[in-house]
Amino acid sequence: MKHLRSIDELGLDGLNKLLQLTDHMAEINQRPVPKVPALRGRTVASLFFEDSTRTRLSFETAAKRLSADTLTFNVSTSSVNKGESLRDTVATITDMGVDAFVVRHKSVGIPWQISAWTTASIINAGDGAHQHPTQALVDCYTIREATHAQNFAGMKVTIVGDIKHSRVARSNIQAFSMLGAKVTLVAPPTLLPPDVSHWPVDVSHDLDEVLAESDVLYMLRLQSERMAQGHVPTLREYSEQYGLTQKRVLGLRSNAIVMHPGPMNRGVEMQIDPSDVKNSLIHRQVANGVSVRMAVLFELLGSGSNLAGQA
Ligand code: NCD
């Protein structure tokens, strides 16, 4: 495996392999000194043209725990502001001797474009509304950890909210259904892509109708930064119809789990504090983010090395 740009490209075997490798990384993260020399001498550059808290920090933490060196590119203080192109920026960082780029960009397809300009591995940390494969890996791992299910056959996953702008939804729909889950999307028509007939999903516009049959309730953030006006009549109306409220939590099955990739819009899609939701996995998603990204970096860069020993 050279790049990780989409769940499609990864395939079911790749997905299972990375989930298995994540177990080893989670074990390392339990040690008093959670650090191994596996990627000593390798360099990972994060190239984020869009904001991020958990994805960027968890990649950087993951790289450090595997003893790789890290470079952080800050758009706002870089020569991009002097007019340097993306291609020249990538070439410049490549010349410094980089083994992997972790890339986030508002335009769909940028990770593929960049792979043509560098010999380094490319990891897609989010391209527009297209793909966010490591978030899908995190979510599959987190569901496995909570349910002990090796595959998701028969599992009903409901994804709620702004599907239209969500790369997390697109990657998760592919990953969850590859593992056998039945995925239902719940959103107003304005927050769905124009045609989802070729997606492996059911669609509903009524959250209360599908609540009681969901094993996993996956809430999405309303992505106002990607919206022109007019996708929802008012925030209040949206959150009344599609937000997670105390009442809706009570309507869930007792063992149903609740997830959100973060960042949350409190008072919009989350009308309740996640700590008041019995089976919320939101903190596990963040914690597992580090182990999953260690697995991805090790798989792409770790050929010939092993995980044994302390750094
Ligand atoms: C998501 C993203 O950036 O796509 N966040 C994340 O990586 N955890 C979801 C979002 O921004 O709503």
Coordinates of C-alpha atoms and ligand atoms in Angstrom, one line a residue:
M1 CA 0.0 0.0 0.0
K2 CA 1.6 3.3 -1.1
H3 CA -1.2 5.8 -0.6
L4 CA -4.5 6.1 1.5
R5 CA -6.8 8.4 -0.5
S6 CA -10.2 6.8 -0.4
I7 CA -12.0 3.8 1.2
D8 CA -12.7 2.5 -2.4
E9 CA -9.0 2.4 -3.1
L10 CA -8.3 0.6 0.3
G11 CA -10.9 -2.1 -0.3
L12 CA -12.2 -4.6 2.2
D13 CA -8.9 -6.5 2.7
G14 CA -7.0 -3.3 3.2
L15 CA -9.7 -2.1 5.7
N16 CA -9.5 -5.3 7.7
K17 CA -5.7 -5.3 7.7
L18 CA -5.5 -1.7 9.0
L19 CA -8.2 -2.5 11.7
Q20 CA -6.1 -5.4 12.8
L21 CA -2.9 -3.4 12.9
T22 CA -4.7 -0.8 15.0
D23 CA -5.1 -3.3 17.8
H24 CA -1.3 -3.5 18.0
M25 CA -1.1 0.3 18.1
A26 CA -3.7 0.5 20.8
E27 CA -1.6 -1.9 22.8
I28 CA 1.4 0.4 22.4
N29 CA -0.7 3.3 23.5
Q30 CA -1.5 1.5 26.7
R31 CA 2.2 1.2 27.7
P32 CA 3.7 3.5 30.3
V33 CA 5.9 4.9 27.5
P34 CA 3.7 4.8 24.4
K35 CA 6.5 5.1 21.9
V36 CA 8.3 2.6 19.5
P37 CA 11.2 3.2 17.1
A38 CA 9.3 1.7 14.1
L39 CA 9.5 4.9 11.9
R40 CA 12.7 6.3 13.1
G41 CA 14.3 8.3 10.3
R42 CA 11.1 8.8 8.4
T43 CA 9.5 12.2 8.0
V44 CA 5.8 13.0 7.8
A45 CA 4.6 16.4 6.7
S46 CA 1.1 17.7 7.4
L47 CA -0.2 19.9 4.7
F48 CA -3.5 21.3 5.9
F49 CA -5.2 23.9 3.7
E50 CA -8.4 23.6 5.9
D51 CA -8.9 23.9 9.6
S52 CA -8.5 20.9 11.8
T53 CA -8.1 20.0 15.5
R54 CA -8.3 16.2 15.9
T55 CA -7.2 15.0 12.5
R56 CA -4.0 17.0 12.4
L57 CA -3.1 16.5 16.0
S58 CA -3.8 12.8 16.0
F59 CA -1.7 12.3 12.9
E60 CA 1.2 14.3 14.5
T61 CA 0.8 12.4 17.7
A62 CA 0.7 9.1 15.8
A63 CA 3.9 9.9 13.9
K64 CA 5.7 10.9 17.1
R65 CA 4.7 7.7 18.9
L66 CA 6.3 5.8 16.0
S67 CA 9.4 8.0 16.3
A68 CA 9.0 9.6 12.9
D69 CA 9.9 13.3 12.4
T70 CA 7.1 15.7 11.7
L71 CA 6.8 18.9 9.6
T72 CA 3.8 21.1 10.1
F73 CA 2.9 23.3 7.2
N74 CA 0.9 26.4 8.2
V75 CA -0.9 27.9 5.3
S76 CA -1.5 31.2 7.0
T77 CA 2.3 31.8 7.6
S78 CA 3.6 30.1 4.4
S79 CA 4.7 31.3 1.0
V80 CA 1.3 30.4 -0.4
N81 CA 0.5 33.9 0.7
K82 CA 3.2 35.1 -1.6
G83 CA 1.5 33.4 -4.5
E84 CA 3.4 30.0 -4.4
S85 CA 1.4 27.3 -6.2
L86 CA 0.3 24.1 -4.6
R87 CA 2.6 22.2 -7.0
D88 CA 5.6 24.3 -6.1
T89 CA 4.8 24.0 -2.4
V90 CA 4.7 20.2 -2.6
A91 CA 7.9 20.1 -4.7
T92 CA 9.7 22.3 -2.1
I93 CA 8.7 20.1 0.9
T94 CA 9.5 16.9 -1.1
D95 CA 13.0 18.3 -1.7
M96 CA 13.5 18.4 2.0
G97 CA 13.2 14.6 2.2
V98 CA 9.6 13.8 3.2
D99 CA 8.2 10.2 3.2
A100 CA 4.5 11.1 3.5
F101 CA 2.2 14.0 3.1
V102 CA -1.0 14.1 5.2
V103 CA -3.2 16.4 3.1
R104 CA -6.4 18.3 3.7
H105 CA -7.8 20.6 1.1
K106 CA -11.2 22.1 0.2
S107 CA -11.0 20.8 -3.4
V108 CA -12.1 17.3 -4.3
G109 CA -9.2 15.2 -5.8
I110 CA -6.2 17.2 -4.5
P111 CA -4.6 14.1 -2.9
W112 CA -4.6 12.3 -6.3
Q113 CA -3.2 15.4 -8.0
I114 CA -0.4 15.7 -5.4
S115 CA 0.5 12.0 -5.8
A116 CA 1.5 12.8 -9.4
W117 CA 3.9 15.5 -8.2
T118 CA 5.9 13.7 -5.5
T119 CA 7.3 10.3 -4.8
A120 CA 6.1 10.5 -1.1
S121 CA 3.0 8.6 0.1
I122 CA -0.2 10.6 0.3
I123 CA -2.8 10.3 3.0
N124 CA -6.1 12.0 2.4
A125 CA -7.1 13.8 5.6
G126 CA -10.2 15.3 3.8
D127 CA -10.7 16.6 0.3
G128 CA -13.8 18.8 0.0
A129 CA -17.0 16.8 0.5
H130 CA -15.4 13.7 -1.1
Q131 CA -13.4 11.4 1.2
H132 CA -11.9 11.2 4.7
P133 CA -10.8 7.6 4.9
T134 CA -9.0 7.7 8.2
Q135 CA -12.2 9.0 9.9
A136 CA -14.0 6.0 8.5
L137 CA -11.3 3.7 9.8
V138 CA -11.6 5.3 13.3
D139 CA -15.4 4.8 13.2
C140 CA -15.2 1.2 12.1
Y141 CA -12.6 0.5 14.7
T142 CA -14.6 2.2 17.4
I143 CA -17.8 0.3 16.6
R144 CA -15.8 -3.0 16.6
E145 CA -14.3 -2.1 19.9
A146 CA -17.7 -1.4 21.4
T147 CA -19.7 -4.3 19.9
H148 CA -16.9 -6.9 19.5
A149 CA -18.4 -7.5 16.0
Q150 CA -15.8 -8.6 13.5
N151 CA -18.1 -7.6 10.6
F152 CA -21.2 -5.5 10.7
A153 CA -23.6 -7.9 9.1
G154 CA -27.1 -7.1 10.2
M155 CA -26.1 -3.9 11.9
K156 CA -28.3 -0.9 11.3
V157 CA -26.4 2.4 11.1
T158 CA -28.3 5.6 10.8
I159 CA -26.3 8.7 9.6
V160 CA -28.1 12.0 10.4
G161 CA -27.7 15.5 9.1
D162 CA -25.6 17.3 6.5
I163 CA -24.8 14.4 4.2
K164 CA -24.4 16.7 1.2
H165 CA -21.3 18.4 2.5
S166 CA -19.9 15.5 4.4
R167 CA -16.7 13.6 3.3
V168 CA -17.1 11.6 6.6
A169 CA -20.5 10.4 5.4
R170 CA -19.2 9.4 2.0
S171 CA -16.2 7.4 3.4
N172 CA -18.3 5.9 6.2
I173 CA -21.1 4.8 3.9
Q174 CA -18.5 2.9 1.8
A175 CA -16.7 1.4 4.8
F176 CA -19.8 0.5 6.9
S177 CA -21.4 -1.2 3.9
M178 CA -18.2 -3.1 2.9
L179 CA -18.3 -4.6 6.4
G180 CA -22.0 -5.6 5.9
A181 CA -24.0 -2.9 7.7
K182 CA -27.2 -1.5 6.5
V183 CA -26.9 2.2 6.2
T184 CA -29.9 4.7 6.4
L185 CA -29.4 8.4 5.8
V186 CA -31.6 10.8 7.5
A187 CA -31.6 14.4 6.3
P188 CA -33.8 17.1 4.8
P189 CA -33.8 16.8 1.0
T190 CA -31.7 20.0 0.8
L191 CA -28.9 18.4 2.7
L192 CA -28.7 15.3 0.6
P193 CA -26.8 15.1 -2.7
P194 CA -29.1 15.4 -5.7
D195 CA -29.0 11.7 -6.5
V196 CA -28.1 8.9 -4.1
S197 CA -29.7 6.1 -6.0
H198 CA -26.3 4.5 -6.7
W199 CA -25.3 4.6 -3.1
P200 CA -25.8 1.5 -0.9
V201 CA -28.2 3.3 1.4
D202 CA -31.9 3.8 2.4
V203 CA -33.1 7.4 2.8
S204 CA -35.5 8.8 5.3
H205 CA -36.5 12.3 6.2
D206 CA -37.9 11.4 9.6
L207 CA -35.5 10.8 12.4
D208 CA -38.1 9.6 14.9
E209 CA -39.2 6.9 12.5
V210 CA -35.8 5.2 12.3
L211 CA -34.5 5.8 15.9
A212 CA -35.9 2.7 17.5
E213 CA -34.4 0.4 14.9
S214 CA -30.9 1.9 14.8
D215 CA -27.9 0.1 16.3
V216 CA -25.6 3.0 15.6
L217 CA -26.8 6.7 15.5
Y218 CA -24.1 8.7 13.7
M219 CA -24.7 12.5 14.0
L220 CA -23.0 14.9 11.6
R221 CA -22.2 18.6 11.9
L222 CA -24.1 21.1 9.9
Q223 CA -21.2 22.5 7.7
S224 CA -22.2 26.1 7.5
E225 CA -18.8 27.0 6.0
R226 CA -19.5 25.0 2.9
M227 CA -23.1 26.3 2.4
A228 CA -24.4 29.2 0.5
Q229 CA -27.6 30.4 2.2
G230 CA -30.8 28.4 2.2
H231 CA -30.1 24.8 3.0
V232 CA -32.2 24.9 6.1
P233 CA -35.1 27.2 6.9
T234 CA -33.8 28.1 10.3
L235 CA -31.3 26.5 12.7
R236 CA -34.1 26.0 15.2
E237 CA -36.3 24.2 12.8
Y238 CA -33.4 22.0 11.7
S239 CA -32.4 21.1 15.2
E240 CA -36.0 20.3 16.2
Q241 CA -36.3 17.9 13.3
Y242 CA -32.8 16.4 13.1
G243 CA -31.0 17.3 16.4
L244 CA -30.3 14.7 19.1
T245 CA -32.4 15.6 22.1
Q246 CA -33.0 14.0 25.5
K247 CA -36.3 12.7 24.2
R248 CA -34.7 11.1 21.1
V249 CA -32.0 9.5 23.3
L250 CA -34.8 7.9 25.3
G251 CA -36.3 6.6 22.0
L252 CA -33.1 4.7 21.2
R253 CA -32.6 1.0 21.9
S254 CA -30.9 0.5 25.2
N255 CA -27.7 -0.8 23.6
A256 CA -27.7 1.6 20.6
I257 CA -24.5 3.7 20.3
V258 CA -24.2 7.3 19.5
M259 CA -21.3 8.8 17.5
H260 CA -20.1 12.1 16.0
P261 CA -16.8 12.8 14.2
G262 CA -16.5 16.3 15.8
P263 CA -16.4 19.2 15.9
M264 CA -19.9 19.3 17.4
N265 CA -22.3 22.1 17.0
R266 CA -23.9 22.2 20.4
G267 CA -27.5 23.4 20.3
V268 CA -27.8 22.5 16.6
E269 CA -27.3 18.8 15.9
M270 CA -26.3 18.0 19.5
Q271 CA -29.1 19.4 21.8
I272 CA -27.8 17.3 24.6
D273 CA -24.4 17.0 26.3
P274 CA -22.7 13.8 25.0
S275 CA -21.8 12.9 28.6
D276 CA -25.6 12.6 29.2
V277 CA -25.8 9.9 26.5
K278 CA -25.3 6.5 28.0
N279 CA -23.7 4.9 25.0
S280 CA -21.8 7.8 23.5
L281 CA -18.6 6.7 21.8
I282 CA -17.5 10.3 20.9
H283 CA -14.5 10.2 23.3
R284 CA -13.5 6.7 22.1
Q285 CA -13.5 8.0 18.5
V286 CA -11.0 10.7 19.4
A287 CA -8.8 8.3 21.5
N288 CA -8.8 5.7 18.7
G289 CA -7.9 8.3 16.2
V290 CA -4.3 8.1 17.3
S291 CA -4.0 4.3 17.1
V292 CA -5.7 4.2 13.7
R293 CA -3.4 6.8 12.3
M294 CA -0.4 5.0 13.7
A295 CA -1.6 1.9 11.9
V296 CA -1.9 3.9 8.6
L297 CA 1.5 5.5 8.9
F298 CA 3.2 2.1 9.8
E299 CA 1.5 0.4 6.9
L300 CA 2.6 3.0 4.4
L301 CA 6.1 3.8 5.7
G302 CA 7.1 0.9 7.9
S303 CA 8.3 -1.7 5.4
G304 CA 11.1 -3.7 6.8
S305 CA 10.8 -2.5 10.3
N306 CA 8.9 -4.1 13.2
L307 CA 7.0 -2.8 16.1
A308 CA 9.0 -4.4 18.8
G309 CA 11.0 -2.6 21.5
Q310 CA 10.9 0.8 23.1
A311 CA 12.2 4.0 21.5
Ligands
NCD1 C1 -14.8 16.2 9.9 C2 -14.1 16.8 8.7 O1 -13.3 17.7 8.8 O2 -14.5 16.3 7.7 N1 -14.1 16.4 11.1 C3 -13.1 15.5 11.4 O3 -12.1 15.3 10.7 N2 -13.2 14.8 12.6 C4 -16.2 16.6 10.1 C5 -16.6 18.0 10.1 O4 -15.8 18.9 9.9 O5 -17.8 18.2 10.4

